[in-house]
Amino acid sequence: MKHDINGLKIHVQEQGTGELTLLFLHYYGGSLRTWGELIQRLQEDYRCIAYDQRGYGDSDKSANSYRIADLASDASELIHALGLKRFVLVGHSMGAKAALLLASMRPDGLKGLVLIAPASPTPGDMPKEFRNSMAHFYDTREGAQQAVQDISRLPLTNATYEMLIEDMQKTAPNARNAWPLVAMMEDISNEVPNIDVPTLILPGEYDPVDPVDAVNQQVASRIPNAEVKIVPDTGHLSPVEAPDAVASYIRTFLLRHVDRND
């Protein structure tokens, strides 16, 4: 289903039932399909809503701006459009940075925050030359294949591998450029300490993109009482590398800190 959000047609998929909603924000080059395996493991107890962010998947690719504020605004407007009353934001990498900004605004109904392999709220420390080349990783199938190999660790099924490649190449050129050249370099670190909901952070043990130490220093240290659980033996793509482990961490966190509240 597509919703009119900030003048764009945003592709949204809903599964499961429950009084608490989990809203999923995918990574750079991903789509709502990134969350498929994870949602299968959570949908019995929670309403799960995933969507293709602007410029990704089957969502509108006409936008010219892909700043973190744009991504956070899309999520906020979708929350209003769907009438969500109690929800948890689940963000991965780029999606986690957008979730950080939205959570810092303390939207009504936000009950928790889950950050998977989160991008830093401070400007990335990658050299400009690498960021320029990163903007073109997904231009060819070969480049997308190399990207998947570089950022994952555990073996992927053929179906998952092909899904990742297809999603990466489906990304709009403006979106491909915007993350490494603009949004990655935005500084939202002053806003992050305003987050006041239970927060779970799930770095991958061998993540080459957002390593555990960097996540602890740049993300966890800025969020009051954030809980960090390292996903064993995974790279940057733990939602598809280890969905069982990620789902287990999320379920335990929700039962302990969210489901029992109010």
mmCIF file of C-alpha atoms in Angstrom:
data_model
loop_
_atom_site.group_PDB
_atom_site.id
_atom_site.type_symbol
_atom_site.label_atom_id
_atom_site.label_comp_id
_atom_site.label_asym_id
_atom_site.label_seq_id
_atom_site.Cartn_x
_atom_site.Cartn_y
_atom_site.Cartn_z
ATOM 1 C CA MET A 1 0.000 0.000 0.000
ATOM 2 C CA LYS A 2 1.190 3.534 -0.733
ATOM 3 C CA HIS A 3 0.571 6.580 1.447
ATOM 4 C CA ASP A 4 0.902 10.259 0.564
ATOM 5 C CA ILE A 5 3.675 11.479 2.850
ATOM 6 C CA ASN A 6 5.237 14.920 2.490
ATOM 7 C CA GLY A 7 4.152 15.045 -1.151
ATOM 8 C CA LEU A 8 5.610 11.614 -1.939
ATOM 9 C CA LYS A 9 4.083 8.179 -2.481
ATOM 10 C CA ILE A 10 5.605 6.018 0.242
ATOM 11 C CA HIS A 11 5.323 2.230 -0.043
ATOM 12 C CA VAL A 12 4.230 0.686 3.263
ATOM 13 C CA GLN A 13 3.722 -2.917 4.330
ATOM 14 C CA GLU A 14 1.925 -4.004 7.495
ATOM 15 C CA GLN A 15 2.014 -7.428 9.139
ATOM 16 C CA GLY A 16 1.031 -8.878 12.475
ATOM 17 C CA THR A 17 -1.208 -7.684 15.235
ATOM 18 C CA GLY A 18 -0.709 -6.246 18.658
ATOM 19 C CA GLU A 19 -1.360 -3.212 20.781
ATOM 20 C CA LEU A 20 2.263 -2.121 20.335
ATOM 21 C CA THR A 21 3.533 -1.204 16.848
ATOM 22 C CA LEU A 22 7.089 -1.600 15.627
ATOM 23 C CA LEU A 23 8.003 0.864 12.851
ATOM 24 C CA PHE A 24 11.035 -0.223 10.806
ATOM 25 C CA LEU A 25 13.459 2.190 9.052
ATOM 26 C CA HIS A 26 15.902 0.437 6.701
ATOM 27 C CA TYR A 27 19.566 1.019 5.870
ATOM 28 C CA TYR A 28 21.252 2.790 2.931
ATOM 29 C CA GLY A 29 20.514 0.702 -0.147
ATOM 30 C CA GLY A 30 17.829 -1.354 1.555
ATOM 31 C CA SER A 31 14.056 -1.496 1.446
ATOM 32 C CA LEU A 32 11.189 -2.722 3.569
ATOM 33 C CA ARG A 33 12.190 -6.225 2.396
ATOM 34 C CA THR A 34 15.318 -5.943 4.568
ATOM 35 C CA TRP A 35 13.044 -6.568 7.553
ATOM 36 C CA GLY A 36 11.177 -9.609 6.213
ATOM 37 C CA GLU A 37 12.915 -12.331 8.223
ATOM 38 C CA LEU A 38 12.871 -10.262 11.405
ATOM 39 C CA ILE A 39 9.185 -9.402 11.078
ATOM 40 C CA GLN A 40 8.310 -13.051 10.585
ATOM 41 C CA ARG A 41 9.711 -13.670 14.051
ATOM 42 C CA LEU A 42 7.947 -10.738 15.738
ATOM 43 C CA GLN A 43 4.567 -10.447 14.030
ATOM 44 C CA GLU A 44 2.762 -12.886 16.315
ATOM 45 C CA ASP A 45 3.002 -10.415 19.174
ATOM 46 C CA TYR A 46 3.458 -7.028 17.539
ATOM 47 C CA ARG A 47 1.999 -4.963 14.735
ATOM 48 C CA CYS A 48 4.959 -4.562 12.383
ATOM 49 C CA ILE A 49 5.074 -1.746 9.831
ATOM 50 C CA ALA A 50 7.963 -1.441 7.392
ATOM 51 C CA TYR A 51 8.271 1.044 4.569
ATOM 52 C CA ASP A 52 10.565 2.009 1.717
ATOM 53 C CA GLN A 53 12.114 5.343 2.569
ATOM 54 C CA ARG A 54 11.998 8.094 -0.055
ATOM 55 C CA GLY A 55 14.116 7.109 -3.049
ATOM 56 C CA TYR A 56 14.280 3.437 -2.093
ATOM 57 C CA GLY A 57 12.401 0.276 -3.032
ATOM 58 C CA ASP A 58 8.973 1.030 -4.476
ATOM 59 C CA SER A 59 8.608 4.466 -2.903
ATOM 60 C CA ASP A 60 8.633 7.731 -4.825
ATOM 61 C CA LYS A 61 12.010 8.585 -6.340
ATOM 62 C CA SER A 62 11.219 12.182 -7.278
ATOM 63 C CA ALA A 63 12.543 13.835 -4.099
ATOM 64 C CA ASN A 64 15.572 16.117 -4.340
ATOM 65 C CA SER A 65 16.345 16.254 -0.616
ATOM 66 C CA TYR A 66 17.372 13.272 1.514
ATOM 67 C CA ARG A 67 18.669 14.942 4.650
ATOM 68 C CA ILE A 68 18.196 13.229 8.000
ATOM 69 C CA ALA A 69 15.476 15.739 8.837
ATOM 70 C CA ASP A 70 13.623 14.684 5.671
ATOM 71 C CA LEU A 71 13.797 11.009 6.590
ATOM 72 C CA ALA A 72 12.722 11.708 10.171
ATOM 73 C CA SER A 73 9.849 13.880 8.930
ATOM 74 C CA ASP A 74 8.638 11.110 6.625
ATOM 75 C CA ALA A 75 8.560 8.705 9.565
ATOM 76 C CA SER A 76 6.735 11.239 11.725
ATOM 77 C CA GLU A 77 4.121 11.932 9.052
ATOM 78 C CA LEU A 78 3.620 8.213 8.466
ATOM 79 C CA ILE A 79 3.029 7.738 12.189
ATOM 80 C CA HIS A 80 0.307 10.388 12.044
ATOM 81 C CA ALA A 81 -1.190 9.004 8.834
ATOM 82 C CA LEU A 82 -1.479 5.535 10.348
ATOM 83 C CA GLY A 83 -2.762 6.838 13.674
ATOM 84 C CA LEU A 84 -0.138 5.034 15.762
ATOM 85 C CA LYS A 85 -0.728 5.454 19.488
ATOM 86 C CA ARG A 86 1.986 3.247 21.021
ATOM 87 C CA PHE A 87 5.024 2.503 18.921
ATOM 88 C CA VAL A 88 8.713 1.658 18.938
ATOM 89 C CA LEU A 89 11.121 2.865 16.267
ATOM 90 C CA VAL A 90 13.457 0.192 14.885
ATOM 91 C CA GLY A 91 16.211 1.716 12.751
ATOM 92 C CA HIS A 92 19.137 0.145 10.905
ATOM 93 C CA SER A 93 22.275 2.156 10.037
ATOM 94 C CA MET A 94 21.026 5.190 8.053
ATOM 95 C CA GLY A 95 17.506 4.418 9.307
ATOM 96 C CA ALA A 96 18.852 4.429 12.853
ATOM 97 C CA LYS A 97 20.223 7.961 12.411
ATOM 98 C CA ALA A 98 16.786 9.109 11.240
ATOM 99 C CA ALA A 99 15.198 7.274 14.178
ATOM 100 C CA LEU A 100 17.624 8.998 16.565
ATOM 101 C CA LEU A 101 16.556 12.418 15.344
ATOM 102 C CA LEU A 102 12.856 11.608 15.491
ATOM 103 C CA ALA A 103 13.156 10.062 18.971
ATOM 104 C CA SER A 104 14.983 13.171 20.185
ATOM 105 C CA MET A 105 11.823 15.141 19.336
ATOM 106 C CA ARG A 106 9.871 12.982 21.801
ATOM 107 C CA PRO A 107 6.851 12.297 19.581
ATOM 108 C CA ASP A 108 3.601 11.363 21.298
ATOM 109 C CA GLY A 109 3.231 7.606 21.579
ATOM 110 C CA LEU A 110 6.919 6.717 21.342
ATOM 111 C CA LYS A 111 7.611 3.987 23.884
ATOM 112 C CA GLY A 112 11.024 2.695 22.877
ATOM 113 C CA LEU A 113 13.903 2.814 20.423
ATOM 114 C CA VAL A 114 15.890 -0.023 18.824
ATOM 115 C CA LEU A 115 19.059 0.881 16.915
ATOM 116 C CA ILE A 116 20.679 -1.838 14.799
ATOM 117 C CA ALA A 117 24.240 -1.173 13.581
ATOM 118 C CA PRO A 118 23.473 2.534 14.002
ATOM 119 C CA ALA A 119 25.240 5.221 12.024
ATOM 120 C CA SER A 120 26.917 7.851 14.147
ATOM 121 C CA PRO A 121 24.967 11.007 15.002
ATOM 122 C CA THR A 122 28.218 12.906 14.372
ATOM 123 C CA PRO A 123 29.742 13.439 10.913
ATOM 124 C CA GLY A 124 31.253 10.270 9.491
ATOM 125 C CA ASP A 125 35.048 10.078 9.497
ATOM 126 C CA MET A 126 35.380 8.514 6.035
ATOM 127 C CA PRO A 127 37.658 10.433 3.633
ATOM 128 C CA LYS A 128 35.800 12.485 1.039
ATOM 129 C CA GLU A 129 37.330 10.440 -1.780
ATOM 130 C CA PHE A 130 35.868 7.250 -0.323
ATOM 131 C CA ARG A 131 32.472 8.888 0.201
ATOM 132 C CA ASN A 132 32.504 10.033 -3.411
ATOM 133 C CA SER A 133 33.145 6.474 -4.561
ATOM 134 C CA MET A 134 30.562 5.139 -2.103
ATOM 135 C CA ALA A 135 27.907 7.196 -3.891
ATOM 136 C CA HIS A 136 28.508 4.967 -6.934
ATOM 137 C CA PHE A 137 28.753 1.551 -5.250
ATOM 138 C CA TYR A 138 25.267 0.619 -6.422
ATOM 139 C CA ASP A 139 25.604 1.877 -9.997
ATOM 140 C CA THR A 140 26.457 -1.617 -11.251
ATOM 141 C CA ARG A 141 25.600 -5.136 -10.167
ATOM 142 C CA GLU A 142 29.292 -5.803 -9.591
ATOM 143 C CA GLY A 143 29.546 -2.813 -7.282
ATOM 144 C CA ALA A 144 26.481 -3.870 -5.309
ATOM 145 C CA GLN A 145 27.853 -7.415 -5.010
ATOM 146 C CA GLN A 146 31.124 -6.091 -3.657
ATOM 147 C CA ALA A 147 29.267 -3.896 -1.166
ATOM 148 C CA VAL A 148 27.303 -6.849 0.203
ATOM 149 C CA GLN A 149 30.460 -8.929 0.509
ATOM 150 C CA ASP A 150 32.296 -6.117 2.258
ATOM 151 C CA ILE A 151 29.677 -5.362 4.919
ATOM 152 C CA SER A 152 28.285 -8.815 5.751
ATOM 153 C CA ARG A 153 29.973 -11.677 7.561
ATOM 154 C CA LEU A 154 27.629 -14.647 7.921
ATOM 155 C CA PRO A 155 26.584 -16.669 4.846
ATOM 156 C CA LEU A 156 23.425 -15.453 3.119
ATOM 157 C CA THR A 157 20.918 -17.557 1.207
ATOM 158 C CA ASN A 158 20.853 -17.022 -2.555
ATOM 159 C CA ALA A 159 17.396 -15.454 -2.251
ATOM 160 C CA THR A 160 18.550 -12.976 0.403
ATOM 161 C CA TYR A 161 21.707 -12.141 -1.530
ATOM 162 C CA GLU A 162 19.766 -11.414 -4.712
ATOM 163 C CA MET A 163 17.227 -9.335 -2.764
ATOM 164 C CA LEU A 164 20.002 -7.160 -1.342
ATOM 165 C CA ILE A 165 21.588 -6.644 -4.752
ATOM 166 C CA GLU A 166 18.242 -5.794 -6.348
ATOM 167 C CA ASP A 167 17.347 -3.300 -3.611
ATOM 168 C CA MET A 168 20.714 -1.578 -3.822
ATOM 169 C CA GLN A 169 20.427 -1.107 -7.578
ATOM 170 C CA LYS A 170 16.826 0.063 -7.266
ATOM 171 C CA THR A 171 17.895 3.045 -5.158
ATOM 172 C CA ALA A 172 17.347 6.425 -6.840
ATOM 173 C CA PRO A 173 20.557 8.208 -7.936
ATOM 174 C CA ASN A 174 19.762 11.207 -5.702
ATOM 175 C CA ALA A 175 19.391 8.906 -2.697
ATOM 176 C CA ARG A 176 22.615 7.067 -3.552
ATOM 177 C CA ASN A 177 24.471 10.384 -3.502
ATOM 178 C CA ALA A 178 22.727 11.947 -0.529
ATOM 179 C CA TRP A 179 23.712 9.527 2.223
ATOM 180 C CA PRO A 180 27.514 9.462 1.819
ATOM 181 C CA LEU A 181 27.816 13.057 0.625
ATOM 182 C CA VAL A 182 25.224 14.848 2.782
ATOM 183 C CA ALA A 183 23.264 12.964 5.451
ATOM 184 C CA MET A 184 26.186 10.915 6.751
ATOM 185 C CA MET A 185 28.013 14.186 7.423
ATOM 186 C CA GLU A 186 25.166 15.844 9.334
ATOM 187 C CA ASP A 187 25.673 16.394 13.051
ATOM 188 C CA ILE A 188 22.646 15.619 15.226
ATOM 189 C CA SER A 189 24.662 14.814 18.353
ATOM 190 C CA ASN A 190 23.247 17.746 20.320
ATOM 191 C CA GLU A 191 19.712 16.409 19.858
ATOM 192 C CA VAL A 192 20.383 12.793 20.817
ATOM 193 C CA PRO A 193 20.640 13.342 24.610
ATOM 194 C CA ASN A 194 16.989 14.470 24.545
ATOM 195 C CA ILE A 195 15.877 10.873 23.989
ATOM 196 C CA ASP A 196 13.862 9.790 27.013
ATOM 197 C CA VAL A 197 12.575 6.304 26.152
ATOM 198 C CA PRO A 198 14.129 2.882 26.774
ATOM 199 C CA THR A 199 16.752 2.278 24.090
ATOM 200 C CA LEU A 200 18.348 -0.933 22.829
ATOM 201 C CA ILE A 201 21.471 -0.747 20.660
ATOM 202 C CA LEU A 202 22.541 -3.802 18.645
ATOM 203 C CA PRO A 203 25.973 -3.460 16.991
ATOM 204 C CA GLY A 204 27.344 -6.374 14.984
ATOM 205 C CA GLU A 205 30.404 -7.993 16.532
ATOM 206 C CA TYR A 206 32.459 -7.666 13.342
ATOM 207 C CA ASP A 207 30.719 -4.718 11.705
ATOM 208 C CA PRO A 208 33.267 -2.941 9.469
ATOM 209 C CA VAL A 209 30.957 0.048 8.875
ATOM 210 C CA ASP A 210 29.874 0.961 12.403
ATOM 211 C CA PRO A 211 32.209 -0.984 14.738
ATOM 212 C CA VAL A 212 31.242 -1.802 18.306
ATOM 213 C CA ASP A 213 33.697 0.662 19.872
ATOM 214 C CA ALA A 214 32.466 3.505 17.675
ATOM 215 C CA VAL A 215 28.840 2.689 18.441
ATOM 216 C CA ASN A 216 29.553 2.704 22.165
ATOM 217 C CA GLN A 217 31.444 6.001 21.971
ATOM 218 C CA GLN A 218 29.313 7.898 19.470
ATOM 219 C CA VAL A 219 25.800 6.544 20.098
ATOM 220 C CA ALA A 220 25.379 4.680 23.394
ATOM 221 C CA SER A 221 27.275 7.244 25.461
ATOM 222 C CA ARG A 222 24.887 9.993 24.367
ATOM 223 C CA ILE A 223 21.600 8.255 25.220
ATOM 224 C CA PRO A 224 20.623 8.079 28.899
ATOM 225 C CA ASN A 225 20.472 4.468 30.136
ATOM 226 C CA ALA A 226 20.891 2.917 26.694
ATOM 227 C CA GLU A 227 21.337 -0.858 26.698
ATOM 228 C CA VAL A 228 23.921 -2.392 24.337
ATOM 229 C CA LYS A 229 23.838 -6.008 23.186
ATOM 230 C CA ILE A 230 26.429 -7.165 20.662
ATOM 231 C CA VAL A 231 25.029 -9.463 17.959
ATOM 232 C CA PRO A 232 27.630 -12.264 17.787
ATOM 233 C CA ASP A 233 29.617 -13.049 14.646
ATOM 234 C CA THR A 234 27.729 -10.602 12.431
ATOM 235 C CA GLY A 235 28.679 -7.733 10.161
ATOM 236 C CA HIS A 236 26.603 -4.697 9.235
ATOM 237 C CA LEU A 237 23.549 -6.613 8.020
ATOM 238 C CA SER A 238 22.443 -8.454 11.159
ATOM 239 C CA PRO A 239 18.692 -8.254 10.306
ATOM 240 C CA VAL A 240 19.373 -10.661 7.423
ATOM 241 C CA GLU A 241 22.534 -12.307 8.745
ATOM 242 C CA ALA A 242 21.125 -13.317 12.136
ATOM 243 C CA PRO A 243 17.372 -12.604 12.352
ATOM 244 C CA ASP A 244 16.872 -15.150 15.152
ATOM 245 C CA ALA A 245 19.380 -13.430 17.418
ATOM 246 C CA VAL A 246 18.168 -9.925 16.594
ATOM 247 C CA ALA A 247 14.524 -10.891 17.147
ATOM 248 C CA SER A 248 15.392 -12.478 20.479
ATOM 249 C CA TYR A 249 17.183 -9.352 21.701
ATOM 250 C CA ILE A 250 14.286 -7.141 20.616
ATOM 251 C CA ARG A 251 11.640 -9.374 22.164
ATOM 252 C CA THR A 252 13.481 -9.536 25.502
ATOM 253 C CA PHE A 253 13.963 -5.771 25.498
ATOM 254 C CA LEU A 254 10.310 -5.067 24.748
ATOM 255 C CA LEU A 255 9.051 -7.486 27.386
ATOM 256 C CA ARG A 256 11.349 -5.983 29.992
ATOM 257 C CA HIS A 257 11.072 -2.272 29.268
ATOM 258 C CA VAL A 258 8.062 -1.528 27.087
ATOM 259 C CA ASP A 259 5.289 -4.109 27.285
ATOM 260 C CA ARG A 260 5.041 -3.745 31.057
ATOM 261 C CA ASN A 261 4.936 0.049 30.998
ATOM 262 C CA ASP A 262 1.685 2.026 31.206
#
